[in-house]
PDB file of N, CA and C in Angstrom:
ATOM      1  N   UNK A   1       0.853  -1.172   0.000  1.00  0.00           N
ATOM      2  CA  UNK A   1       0.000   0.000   0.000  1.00  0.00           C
ATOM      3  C   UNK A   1       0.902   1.241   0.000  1.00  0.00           C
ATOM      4  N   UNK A   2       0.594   2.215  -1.070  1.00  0.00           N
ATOM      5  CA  UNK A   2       1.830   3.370  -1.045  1.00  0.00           C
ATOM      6  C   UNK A   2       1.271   4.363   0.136  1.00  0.00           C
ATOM      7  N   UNK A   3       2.258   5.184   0.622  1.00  0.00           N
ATOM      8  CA  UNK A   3       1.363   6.459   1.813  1.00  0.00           C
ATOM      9  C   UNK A   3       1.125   7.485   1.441  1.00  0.00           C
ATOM     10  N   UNK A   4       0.409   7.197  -0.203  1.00  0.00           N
ATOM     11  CA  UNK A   4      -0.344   8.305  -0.089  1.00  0.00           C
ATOM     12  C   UNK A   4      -1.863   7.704  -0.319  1.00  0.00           C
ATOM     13  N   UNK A   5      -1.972   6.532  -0.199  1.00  0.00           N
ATOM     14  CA  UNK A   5      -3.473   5.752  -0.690  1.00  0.00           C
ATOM     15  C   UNK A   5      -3.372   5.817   0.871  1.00  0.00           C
ATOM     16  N   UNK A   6      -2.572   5.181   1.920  1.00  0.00           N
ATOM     17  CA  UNK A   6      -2.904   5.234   3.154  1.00  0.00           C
ATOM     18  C   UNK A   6      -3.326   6.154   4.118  1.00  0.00           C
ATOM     19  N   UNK A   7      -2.204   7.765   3.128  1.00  0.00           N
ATOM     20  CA  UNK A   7      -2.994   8.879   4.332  1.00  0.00           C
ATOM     21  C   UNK A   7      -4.283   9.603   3.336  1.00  0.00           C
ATOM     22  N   UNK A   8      -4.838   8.848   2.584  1.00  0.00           N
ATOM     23  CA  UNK A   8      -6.130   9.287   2.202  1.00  0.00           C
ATOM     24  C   UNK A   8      -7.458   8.337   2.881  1.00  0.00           C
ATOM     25  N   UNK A   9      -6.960   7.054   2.369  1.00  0.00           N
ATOM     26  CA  UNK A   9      -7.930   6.367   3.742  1.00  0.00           C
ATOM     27  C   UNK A   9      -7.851   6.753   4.863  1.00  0.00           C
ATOM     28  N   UNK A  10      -6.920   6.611   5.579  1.00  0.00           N
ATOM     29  CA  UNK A  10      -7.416   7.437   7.212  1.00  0.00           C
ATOM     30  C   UNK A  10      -7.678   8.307   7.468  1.00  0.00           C
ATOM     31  N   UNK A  11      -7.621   9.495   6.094  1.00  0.00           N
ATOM     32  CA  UNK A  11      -8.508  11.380   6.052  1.00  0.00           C
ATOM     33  C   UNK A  11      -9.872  10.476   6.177  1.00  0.00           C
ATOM     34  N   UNK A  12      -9.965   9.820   5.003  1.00  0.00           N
ATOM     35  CA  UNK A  12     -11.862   9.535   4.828  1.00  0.00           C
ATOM     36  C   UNK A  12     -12.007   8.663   6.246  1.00  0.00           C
ATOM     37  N   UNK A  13     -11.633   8.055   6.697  1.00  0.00           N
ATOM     38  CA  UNK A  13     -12.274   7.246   7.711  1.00  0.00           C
ATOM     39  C   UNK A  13     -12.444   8.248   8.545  1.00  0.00           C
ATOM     40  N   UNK A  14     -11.177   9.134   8.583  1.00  0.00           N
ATOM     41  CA  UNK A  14     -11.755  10.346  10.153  1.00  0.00           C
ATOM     42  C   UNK A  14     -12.815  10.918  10.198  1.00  0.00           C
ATOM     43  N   UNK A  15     -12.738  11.189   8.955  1.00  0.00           N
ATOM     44  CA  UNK A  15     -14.036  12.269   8.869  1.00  0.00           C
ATOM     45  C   UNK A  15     -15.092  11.301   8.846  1.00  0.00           C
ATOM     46  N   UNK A  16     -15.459  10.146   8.709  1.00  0.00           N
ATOM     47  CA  UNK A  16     -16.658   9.454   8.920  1.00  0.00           C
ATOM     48  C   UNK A  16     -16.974   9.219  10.106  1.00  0.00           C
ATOM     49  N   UNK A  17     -15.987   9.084  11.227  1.00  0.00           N
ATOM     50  CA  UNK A  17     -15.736   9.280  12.427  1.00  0.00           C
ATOM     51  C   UNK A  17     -15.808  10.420  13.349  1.00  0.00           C
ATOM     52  N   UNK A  18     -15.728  11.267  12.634  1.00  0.00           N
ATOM     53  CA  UNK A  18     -15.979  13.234  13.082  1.00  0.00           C
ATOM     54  C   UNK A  18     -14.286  13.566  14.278  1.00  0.00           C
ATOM     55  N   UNK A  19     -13.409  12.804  13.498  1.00  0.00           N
ATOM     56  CA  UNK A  19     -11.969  12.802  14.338  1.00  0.00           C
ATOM     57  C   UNK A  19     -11.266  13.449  13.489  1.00  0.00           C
ATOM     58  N   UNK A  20     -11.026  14.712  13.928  1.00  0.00           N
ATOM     59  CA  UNK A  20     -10.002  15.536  13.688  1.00  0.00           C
ATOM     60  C   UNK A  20      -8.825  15.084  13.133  1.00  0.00           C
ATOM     61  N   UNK A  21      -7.841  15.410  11.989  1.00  0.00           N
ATOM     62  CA  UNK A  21      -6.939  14.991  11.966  1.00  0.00           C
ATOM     63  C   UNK A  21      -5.622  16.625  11.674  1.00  0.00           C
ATOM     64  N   UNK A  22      -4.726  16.131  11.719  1.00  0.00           N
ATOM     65  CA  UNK A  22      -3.524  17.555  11.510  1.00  0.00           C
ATOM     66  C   UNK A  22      -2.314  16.763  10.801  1.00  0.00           C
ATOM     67  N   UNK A  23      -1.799  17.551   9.797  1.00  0.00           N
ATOM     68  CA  UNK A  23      -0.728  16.474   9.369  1.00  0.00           C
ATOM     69  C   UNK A  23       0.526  17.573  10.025  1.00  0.00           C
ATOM     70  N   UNK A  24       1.510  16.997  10.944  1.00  0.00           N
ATOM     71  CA  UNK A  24       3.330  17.436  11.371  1.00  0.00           C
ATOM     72  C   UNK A  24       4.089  17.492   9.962  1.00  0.00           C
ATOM     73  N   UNK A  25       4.657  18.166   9.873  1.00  0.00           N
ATOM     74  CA  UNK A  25       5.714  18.161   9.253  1.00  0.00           C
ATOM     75  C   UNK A  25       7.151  17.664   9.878  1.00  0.00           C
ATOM     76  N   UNK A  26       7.278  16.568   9.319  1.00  0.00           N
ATOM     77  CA  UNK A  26       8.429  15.477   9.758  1.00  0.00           C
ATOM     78  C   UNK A  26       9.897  15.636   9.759  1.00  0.00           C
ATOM     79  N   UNK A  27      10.096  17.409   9.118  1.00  0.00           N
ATOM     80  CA  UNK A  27      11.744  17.202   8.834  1.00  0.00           C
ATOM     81  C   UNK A  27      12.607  17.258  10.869  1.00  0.00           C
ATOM     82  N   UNK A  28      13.098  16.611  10.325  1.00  0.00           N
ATOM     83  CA  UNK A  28      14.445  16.931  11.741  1.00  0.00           C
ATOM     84  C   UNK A  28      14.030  15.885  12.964  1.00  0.00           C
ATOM     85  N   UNK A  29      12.831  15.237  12.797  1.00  0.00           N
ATOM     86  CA  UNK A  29      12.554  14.412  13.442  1.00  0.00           C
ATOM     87  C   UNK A  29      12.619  13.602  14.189  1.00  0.00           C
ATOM     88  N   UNK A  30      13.608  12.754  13.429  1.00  0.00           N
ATOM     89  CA  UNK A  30      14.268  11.509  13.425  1.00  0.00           C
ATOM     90  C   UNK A  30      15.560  11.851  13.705  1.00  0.00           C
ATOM     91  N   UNK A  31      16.111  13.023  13.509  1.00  0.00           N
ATOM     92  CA  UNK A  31      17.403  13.474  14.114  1.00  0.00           C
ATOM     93  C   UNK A  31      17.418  14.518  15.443  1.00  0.00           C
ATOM     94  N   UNK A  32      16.810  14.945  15.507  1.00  0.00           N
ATOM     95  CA  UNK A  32      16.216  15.793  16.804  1.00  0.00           C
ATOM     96  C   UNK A  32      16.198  14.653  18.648  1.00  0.00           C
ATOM     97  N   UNK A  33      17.144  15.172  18.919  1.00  0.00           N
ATOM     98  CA  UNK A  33      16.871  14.459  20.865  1.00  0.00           C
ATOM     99  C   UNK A  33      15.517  14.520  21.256  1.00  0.00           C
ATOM    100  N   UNK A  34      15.026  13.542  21.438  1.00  0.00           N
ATOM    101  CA  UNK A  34      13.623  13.869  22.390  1.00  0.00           C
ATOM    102  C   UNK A  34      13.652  14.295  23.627  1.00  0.00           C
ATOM    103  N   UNK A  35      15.211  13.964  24.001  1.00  0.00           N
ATOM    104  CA  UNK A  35      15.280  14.330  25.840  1.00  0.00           C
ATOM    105  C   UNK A  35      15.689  16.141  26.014  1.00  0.00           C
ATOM    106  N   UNK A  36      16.686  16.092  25.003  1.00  0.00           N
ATOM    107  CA  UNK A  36      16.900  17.682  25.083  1.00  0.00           C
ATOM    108  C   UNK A  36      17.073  18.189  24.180  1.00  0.00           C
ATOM    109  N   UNK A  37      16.962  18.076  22.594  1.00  0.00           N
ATOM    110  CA  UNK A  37      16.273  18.962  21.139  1.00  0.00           C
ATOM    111  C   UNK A  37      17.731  19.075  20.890  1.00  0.00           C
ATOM    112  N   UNK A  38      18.522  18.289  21.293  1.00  0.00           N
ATOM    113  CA  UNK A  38      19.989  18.449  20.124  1.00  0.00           C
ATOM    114  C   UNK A  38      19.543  17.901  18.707  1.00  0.00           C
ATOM    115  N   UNK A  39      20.147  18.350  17.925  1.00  0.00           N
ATOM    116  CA  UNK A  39      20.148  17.991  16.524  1.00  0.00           C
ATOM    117  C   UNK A  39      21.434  16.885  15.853  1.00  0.00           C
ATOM    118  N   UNK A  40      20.958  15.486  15.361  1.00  0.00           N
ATOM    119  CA  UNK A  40      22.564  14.842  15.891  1.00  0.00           C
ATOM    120  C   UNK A  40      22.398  13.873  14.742  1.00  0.00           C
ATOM    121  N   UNK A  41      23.292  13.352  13.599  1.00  0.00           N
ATOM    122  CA  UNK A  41      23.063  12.323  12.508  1.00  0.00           C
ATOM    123  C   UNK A  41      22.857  11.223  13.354  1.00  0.00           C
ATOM    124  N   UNK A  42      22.182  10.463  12.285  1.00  0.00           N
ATOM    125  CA  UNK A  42      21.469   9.034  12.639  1.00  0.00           C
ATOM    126  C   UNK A  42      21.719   7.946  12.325  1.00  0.00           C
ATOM    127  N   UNK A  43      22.353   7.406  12.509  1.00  0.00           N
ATOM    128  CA  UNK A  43      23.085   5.847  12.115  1.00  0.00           C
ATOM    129  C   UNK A  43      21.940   4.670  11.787  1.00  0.00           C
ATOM    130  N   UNK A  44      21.326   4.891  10.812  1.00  0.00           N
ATOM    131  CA  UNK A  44      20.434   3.873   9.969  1.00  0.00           C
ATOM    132  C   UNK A  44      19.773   3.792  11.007  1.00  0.00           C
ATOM    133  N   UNK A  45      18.622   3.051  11.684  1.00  0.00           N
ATOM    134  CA  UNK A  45      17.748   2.729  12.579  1.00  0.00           C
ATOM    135  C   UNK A  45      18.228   3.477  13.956  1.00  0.00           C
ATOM    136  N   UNK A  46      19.270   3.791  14.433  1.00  0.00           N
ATOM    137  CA  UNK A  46      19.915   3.641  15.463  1.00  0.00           C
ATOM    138  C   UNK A  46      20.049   5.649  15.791  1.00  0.00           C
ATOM    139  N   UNK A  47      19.275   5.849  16.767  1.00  0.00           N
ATOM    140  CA  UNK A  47      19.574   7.758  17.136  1.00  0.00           C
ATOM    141  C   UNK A  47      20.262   7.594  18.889  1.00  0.00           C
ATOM    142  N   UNK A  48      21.601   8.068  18.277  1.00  0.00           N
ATOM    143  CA  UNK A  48      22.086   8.412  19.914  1.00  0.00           C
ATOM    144  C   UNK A  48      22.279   9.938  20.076  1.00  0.00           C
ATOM    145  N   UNK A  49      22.071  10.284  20.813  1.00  0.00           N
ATOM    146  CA  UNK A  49      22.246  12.123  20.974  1.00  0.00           C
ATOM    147  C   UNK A  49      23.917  12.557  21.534  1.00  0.00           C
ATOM    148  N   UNK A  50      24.614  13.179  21.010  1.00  0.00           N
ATOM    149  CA  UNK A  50      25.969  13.085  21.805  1.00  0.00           C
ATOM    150  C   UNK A  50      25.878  14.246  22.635  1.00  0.00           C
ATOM    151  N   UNK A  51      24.961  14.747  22.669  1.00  0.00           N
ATOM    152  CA  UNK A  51      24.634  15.901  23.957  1.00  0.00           C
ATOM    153  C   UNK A  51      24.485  15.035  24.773  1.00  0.00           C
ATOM    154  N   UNK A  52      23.016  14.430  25.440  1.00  0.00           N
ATOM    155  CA  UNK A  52      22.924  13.831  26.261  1.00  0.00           C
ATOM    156  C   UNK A  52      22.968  12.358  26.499  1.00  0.00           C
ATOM    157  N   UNK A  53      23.305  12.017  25.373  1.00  0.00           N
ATOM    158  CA  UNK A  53      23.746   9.858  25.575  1.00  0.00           C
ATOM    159  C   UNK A  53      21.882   9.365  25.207  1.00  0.00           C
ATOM    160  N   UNK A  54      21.270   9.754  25.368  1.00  0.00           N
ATOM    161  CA  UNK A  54      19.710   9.515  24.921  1.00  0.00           C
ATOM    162  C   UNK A  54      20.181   8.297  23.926  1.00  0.00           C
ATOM    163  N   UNK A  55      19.639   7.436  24.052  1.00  0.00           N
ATOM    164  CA  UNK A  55      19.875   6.214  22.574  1.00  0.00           C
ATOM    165  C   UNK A  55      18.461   5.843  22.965  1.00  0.00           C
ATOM    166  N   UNK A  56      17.983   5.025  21.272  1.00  0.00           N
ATOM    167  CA  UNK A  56      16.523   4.954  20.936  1.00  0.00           C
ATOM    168  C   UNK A  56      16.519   4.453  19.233  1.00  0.00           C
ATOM    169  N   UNK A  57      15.633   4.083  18.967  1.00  0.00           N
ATOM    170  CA  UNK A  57      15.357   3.555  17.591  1.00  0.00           C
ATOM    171  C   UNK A  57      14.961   4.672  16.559  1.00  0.00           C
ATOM    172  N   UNK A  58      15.234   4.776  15.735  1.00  0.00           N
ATOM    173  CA  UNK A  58      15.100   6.600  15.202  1.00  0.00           C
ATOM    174  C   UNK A  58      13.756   6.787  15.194  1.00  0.00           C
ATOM    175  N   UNK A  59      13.262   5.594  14.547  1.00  0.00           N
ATOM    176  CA  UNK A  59      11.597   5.916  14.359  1.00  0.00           C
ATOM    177  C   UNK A  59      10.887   6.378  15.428  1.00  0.00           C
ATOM    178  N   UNK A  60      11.180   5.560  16.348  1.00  0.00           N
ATOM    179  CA  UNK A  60      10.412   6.131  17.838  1.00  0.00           C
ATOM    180  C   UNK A  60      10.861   6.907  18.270  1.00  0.00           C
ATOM    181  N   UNK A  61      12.179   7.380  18.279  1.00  0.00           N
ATOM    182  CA  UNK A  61      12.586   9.019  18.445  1.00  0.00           C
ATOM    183  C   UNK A  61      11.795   9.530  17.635  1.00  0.00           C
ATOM    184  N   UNK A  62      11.425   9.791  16.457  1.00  0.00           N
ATOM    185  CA  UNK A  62      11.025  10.811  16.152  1.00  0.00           C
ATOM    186  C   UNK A  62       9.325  10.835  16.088  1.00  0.00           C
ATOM    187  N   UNK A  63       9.040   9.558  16.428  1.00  0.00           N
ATOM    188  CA  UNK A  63       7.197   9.445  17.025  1.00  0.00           C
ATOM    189  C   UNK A  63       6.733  10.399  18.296  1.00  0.00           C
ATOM    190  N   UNK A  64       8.425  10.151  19.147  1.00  0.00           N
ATOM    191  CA  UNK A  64       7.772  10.895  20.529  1.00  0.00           C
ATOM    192  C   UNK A  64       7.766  12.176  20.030  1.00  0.00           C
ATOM    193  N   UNK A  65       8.819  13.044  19.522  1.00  0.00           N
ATOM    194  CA  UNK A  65       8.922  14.249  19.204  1.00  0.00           C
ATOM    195  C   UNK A  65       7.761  14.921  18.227  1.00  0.00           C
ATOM    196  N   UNK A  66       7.176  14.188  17.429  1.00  0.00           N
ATOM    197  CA  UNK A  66       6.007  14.405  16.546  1.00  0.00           C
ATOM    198  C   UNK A  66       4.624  14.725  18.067  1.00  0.00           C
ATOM    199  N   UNK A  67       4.430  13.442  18.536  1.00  0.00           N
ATOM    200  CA  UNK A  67       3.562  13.647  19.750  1.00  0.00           C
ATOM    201  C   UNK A  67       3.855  14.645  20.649  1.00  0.00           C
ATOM    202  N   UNK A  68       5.113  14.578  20.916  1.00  0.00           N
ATOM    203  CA  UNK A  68       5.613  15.654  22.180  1.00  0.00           C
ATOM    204  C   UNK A  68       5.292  17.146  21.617  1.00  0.00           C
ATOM    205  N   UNK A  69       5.446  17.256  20.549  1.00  0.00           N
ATOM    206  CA  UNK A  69       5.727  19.145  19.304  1.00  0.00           C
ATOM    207  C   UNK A  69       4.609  19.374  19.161  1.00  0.00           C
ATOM    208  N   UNK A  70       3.668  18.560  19.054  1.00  0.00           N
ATOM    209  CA  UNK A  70       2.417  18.444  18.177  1.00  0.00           C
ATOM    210  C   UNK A  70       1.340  19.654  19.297  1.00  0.00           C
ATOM    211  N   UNK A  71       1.148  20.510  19.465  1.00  0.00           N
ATOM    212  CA  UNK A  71      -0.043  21.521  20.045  1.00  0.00           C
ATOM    213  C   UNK A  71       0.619  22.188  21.404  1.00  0.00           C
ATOM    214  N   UNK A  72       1.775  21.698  21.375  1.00  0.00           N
ATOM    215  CA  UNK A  72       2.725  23.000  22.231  1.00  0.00           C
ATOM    216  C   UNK A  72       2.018  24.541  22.168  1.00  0.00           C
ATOM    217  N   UNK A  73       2.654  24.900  23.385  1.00  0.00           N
ATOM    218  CA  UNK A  73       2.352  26.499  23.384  1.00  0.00           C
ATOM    219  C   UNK A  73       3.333  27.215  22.493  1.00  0.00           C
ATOM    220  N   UNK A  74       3.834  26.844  22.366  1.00  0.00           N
ATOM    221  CA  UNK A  74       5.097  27.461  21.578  1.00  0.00           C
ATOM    222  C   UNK A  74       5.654  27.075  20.505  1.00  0.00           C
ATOM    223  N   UNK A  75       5.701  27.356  19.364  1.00  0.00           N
ATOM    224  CA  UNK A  75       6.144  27.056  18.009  1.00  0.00           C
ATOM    225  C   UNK A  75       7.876  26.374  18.008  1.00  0.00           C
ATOM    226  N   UNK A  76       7.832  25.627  17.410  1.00  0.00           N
ATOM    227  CA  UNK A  76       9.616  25.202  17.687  1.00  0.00           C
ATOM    228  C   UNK A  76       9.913  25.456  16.079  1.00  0.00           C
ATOM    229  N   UNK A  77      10.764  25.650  15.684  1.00  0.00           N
ATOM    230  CA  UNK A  77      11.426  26.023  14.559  1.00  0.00           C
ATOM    231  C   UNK A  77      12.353  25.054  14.133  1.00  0.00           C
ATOM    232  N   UNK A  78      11.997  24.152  13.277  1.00  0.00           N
ATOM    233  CA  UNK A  78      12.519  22.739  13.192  1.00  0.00           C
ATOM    234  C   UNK A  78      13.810  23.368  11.902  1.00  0.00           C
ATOM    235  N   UNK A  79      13.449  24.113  10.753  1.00  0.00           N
ATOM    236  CA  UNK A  79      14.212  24.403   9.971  1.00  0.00           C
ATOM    237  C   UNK A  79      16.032  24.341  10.456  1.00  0.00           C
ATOM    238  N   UNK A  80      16.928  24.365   9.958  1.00  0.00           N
ATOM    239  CA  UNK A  80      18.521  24.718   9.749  1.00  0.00           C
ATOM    240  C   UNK A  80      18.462  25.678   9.030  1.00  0.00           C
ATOM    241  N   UNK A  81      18.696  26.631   9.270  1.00  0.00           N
ATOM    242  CA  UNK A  81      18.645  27.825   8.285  1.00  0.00           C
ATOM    243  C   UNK A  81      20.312  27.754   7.587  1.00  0.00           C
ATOM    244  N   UNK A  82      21.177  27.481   8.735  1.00  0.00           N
ATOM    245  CA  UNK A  82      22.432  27.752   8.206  1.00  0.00           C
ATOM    246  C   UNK A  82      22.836  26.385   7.022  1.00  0.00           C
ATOM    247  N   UNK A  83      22.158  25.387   6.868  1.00  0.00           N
ATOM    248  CA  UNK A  83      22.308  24.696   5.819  1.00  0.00           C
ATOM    249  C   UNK A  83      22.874  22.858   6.829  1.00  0.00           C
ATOM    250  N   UNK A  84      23.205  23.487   7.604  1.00  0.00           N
ATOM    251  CA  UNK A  84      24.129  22.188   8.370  1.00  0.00           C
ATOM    252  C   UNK A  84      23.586  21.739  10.010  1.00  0.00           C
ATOM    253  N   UNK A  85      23.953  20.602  10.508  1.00  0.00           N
ATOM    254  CA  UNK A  85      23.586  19.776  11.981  1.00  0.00           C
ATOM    255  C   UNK A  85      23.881  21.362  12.308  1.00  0.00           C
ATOM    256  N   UNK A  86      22.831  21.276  13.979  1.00  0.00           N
ATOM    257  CA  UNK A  86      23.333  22.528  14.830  1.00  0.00           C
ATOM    258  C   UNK A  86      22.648  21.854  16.069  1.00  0.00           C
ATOM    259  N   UNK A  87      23.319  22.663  17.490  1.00  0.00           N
ATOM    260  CA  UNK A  87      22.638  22.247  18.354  1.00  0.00           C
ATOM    261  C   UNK A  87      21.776  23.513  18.976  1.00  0.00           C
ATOM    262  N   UNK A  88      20.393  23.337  18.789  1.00  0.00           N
ATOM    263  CA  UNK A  88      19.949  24.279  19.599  1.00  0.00           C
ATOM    264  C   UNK A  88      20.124  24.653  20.933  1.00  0.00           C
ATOM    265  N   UNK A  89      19.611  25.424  21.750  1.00  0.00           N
ATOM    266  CA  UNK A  89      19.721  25.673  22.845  1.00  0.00           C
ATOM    267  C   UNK A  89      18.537  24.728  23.590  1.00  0.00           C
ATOM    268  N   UNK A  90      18.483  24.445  24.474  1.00  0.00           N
ATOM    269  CA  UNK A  90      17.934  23.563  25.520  1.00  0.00           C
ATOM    270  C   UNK A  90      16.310  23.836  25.596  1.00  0.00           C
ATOM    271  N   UNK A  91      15.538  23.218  25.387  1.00  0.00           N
ATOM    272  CA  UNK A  91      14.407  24.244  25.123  1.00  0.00           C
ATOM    273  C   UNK A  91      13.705  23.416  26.470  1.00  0.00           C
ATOM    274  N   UNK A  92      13.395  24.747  27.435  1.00  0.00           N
ATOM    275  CA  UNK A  92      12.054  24.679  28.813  1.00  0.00           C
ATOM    276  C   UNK A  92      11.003  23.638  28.568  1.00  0.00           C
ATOM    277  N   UNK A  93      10.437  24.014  27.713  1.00  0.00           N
ATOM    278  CA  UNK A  93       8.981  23.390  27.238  1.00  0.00           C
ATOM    279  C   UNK A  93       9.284  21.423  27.595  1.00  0.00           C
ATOM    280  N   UNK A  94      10.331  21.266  26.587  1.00  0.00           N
ATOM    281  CA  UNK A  94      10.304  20.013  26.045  1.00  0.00           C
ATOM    282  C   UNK A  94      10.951  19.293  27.746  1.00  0.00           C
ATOM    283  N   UNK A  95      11.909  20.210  28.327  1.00  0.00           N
ATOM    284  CA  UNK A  95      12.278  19.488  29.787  1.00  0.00           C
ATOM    285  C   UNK A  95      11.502  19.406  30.464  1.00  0.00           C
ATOM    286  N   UNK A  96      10.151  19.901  30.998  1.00  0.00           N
ATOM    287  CA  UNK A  96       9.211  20.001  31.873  1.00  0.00           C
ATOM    288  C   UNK A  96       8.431  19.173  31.048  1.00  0.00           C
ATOM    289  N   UNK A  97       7.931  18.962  29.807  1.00  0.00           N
ATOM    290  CA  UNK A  97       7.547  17.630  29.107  1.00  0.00           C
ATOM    291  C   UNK A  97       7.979  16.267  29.749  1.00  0.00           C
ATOM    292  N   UNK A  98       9.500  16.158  29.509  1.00  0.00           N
ATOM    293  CA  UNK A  98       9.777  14.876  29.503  1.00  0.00           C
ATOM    294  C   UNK A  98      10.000  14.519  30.939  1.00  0.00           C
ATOM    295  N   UNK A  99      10.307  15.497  31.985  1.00  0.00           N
ATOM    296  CA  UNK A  99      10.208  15.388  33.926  1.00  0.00           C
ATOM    297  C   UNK A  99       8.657  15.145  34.169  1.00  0.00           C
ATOM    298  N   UNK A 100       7.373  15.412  33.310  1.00  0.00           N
ATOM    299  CA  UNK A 100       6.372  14.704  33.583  1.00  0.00           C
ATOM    300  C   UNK A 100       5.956  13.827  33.286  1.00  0.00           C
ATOM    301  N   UNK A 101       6.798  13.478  31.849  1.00  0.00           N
ATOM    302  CA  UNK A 101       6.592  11.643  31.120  1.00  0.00           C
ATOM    303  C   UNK A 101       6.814  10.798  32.374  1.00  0.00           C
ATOM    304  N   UNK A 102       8.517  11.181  33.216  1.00  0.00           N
ATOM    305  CA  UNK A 102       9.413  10.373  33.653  1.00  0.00           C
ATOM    306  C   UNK A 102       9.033  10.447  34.950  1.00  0.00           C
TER     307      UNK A 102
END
């Protein structure tokens, strides 16, 4: 099944359902820390953060971060403007996130 026949069936099923849907935009995702928003390459399946040692399966790194980003008070700015890896600064939001996951 290709994903775009798949994310059209689950538009029509929502709406037959009256369930809201929102589509994320996925860039940086899968490279992005879920524990503290470093930005860090990804070794095929495999995301370790060399900021904080965080290791995880990329996909599910970047599931939590989709869930975790997703209706924040605050807009996060996923772009690289400068073209290359960077590490952002530590972002509040996402630490008081993950001290109430944990």
């Amino acid at each position: 099944m290709s994903f775009s026949f798949l994310e059209t069936f689950v538009a029509y099923k929502a709406v037959q359902a009256g369930v809201a849907i929102d589509k994320v935009r996925p860039h940086y995702t899968s490279k992005t820390c879920h524990h503290c928003g470093a930005i860090n390459d990804r070794k095929k399946h495999a995301y370790v953060c060399t900021r904080c040692g965080h290791k995880a399966h990329a996909d599910a790194n970047a599931a939590m971060n989709v869930r975790d980003w997703h209706g924040l008070c605050c807009s996060l700015n996923l772009e690289d403007l400068a073209g290359g890896l960077h590490e952002p600064a530590l972002n509040p939001v996402r630490e008081i996130t993950a001290k109430a996951v944990t």
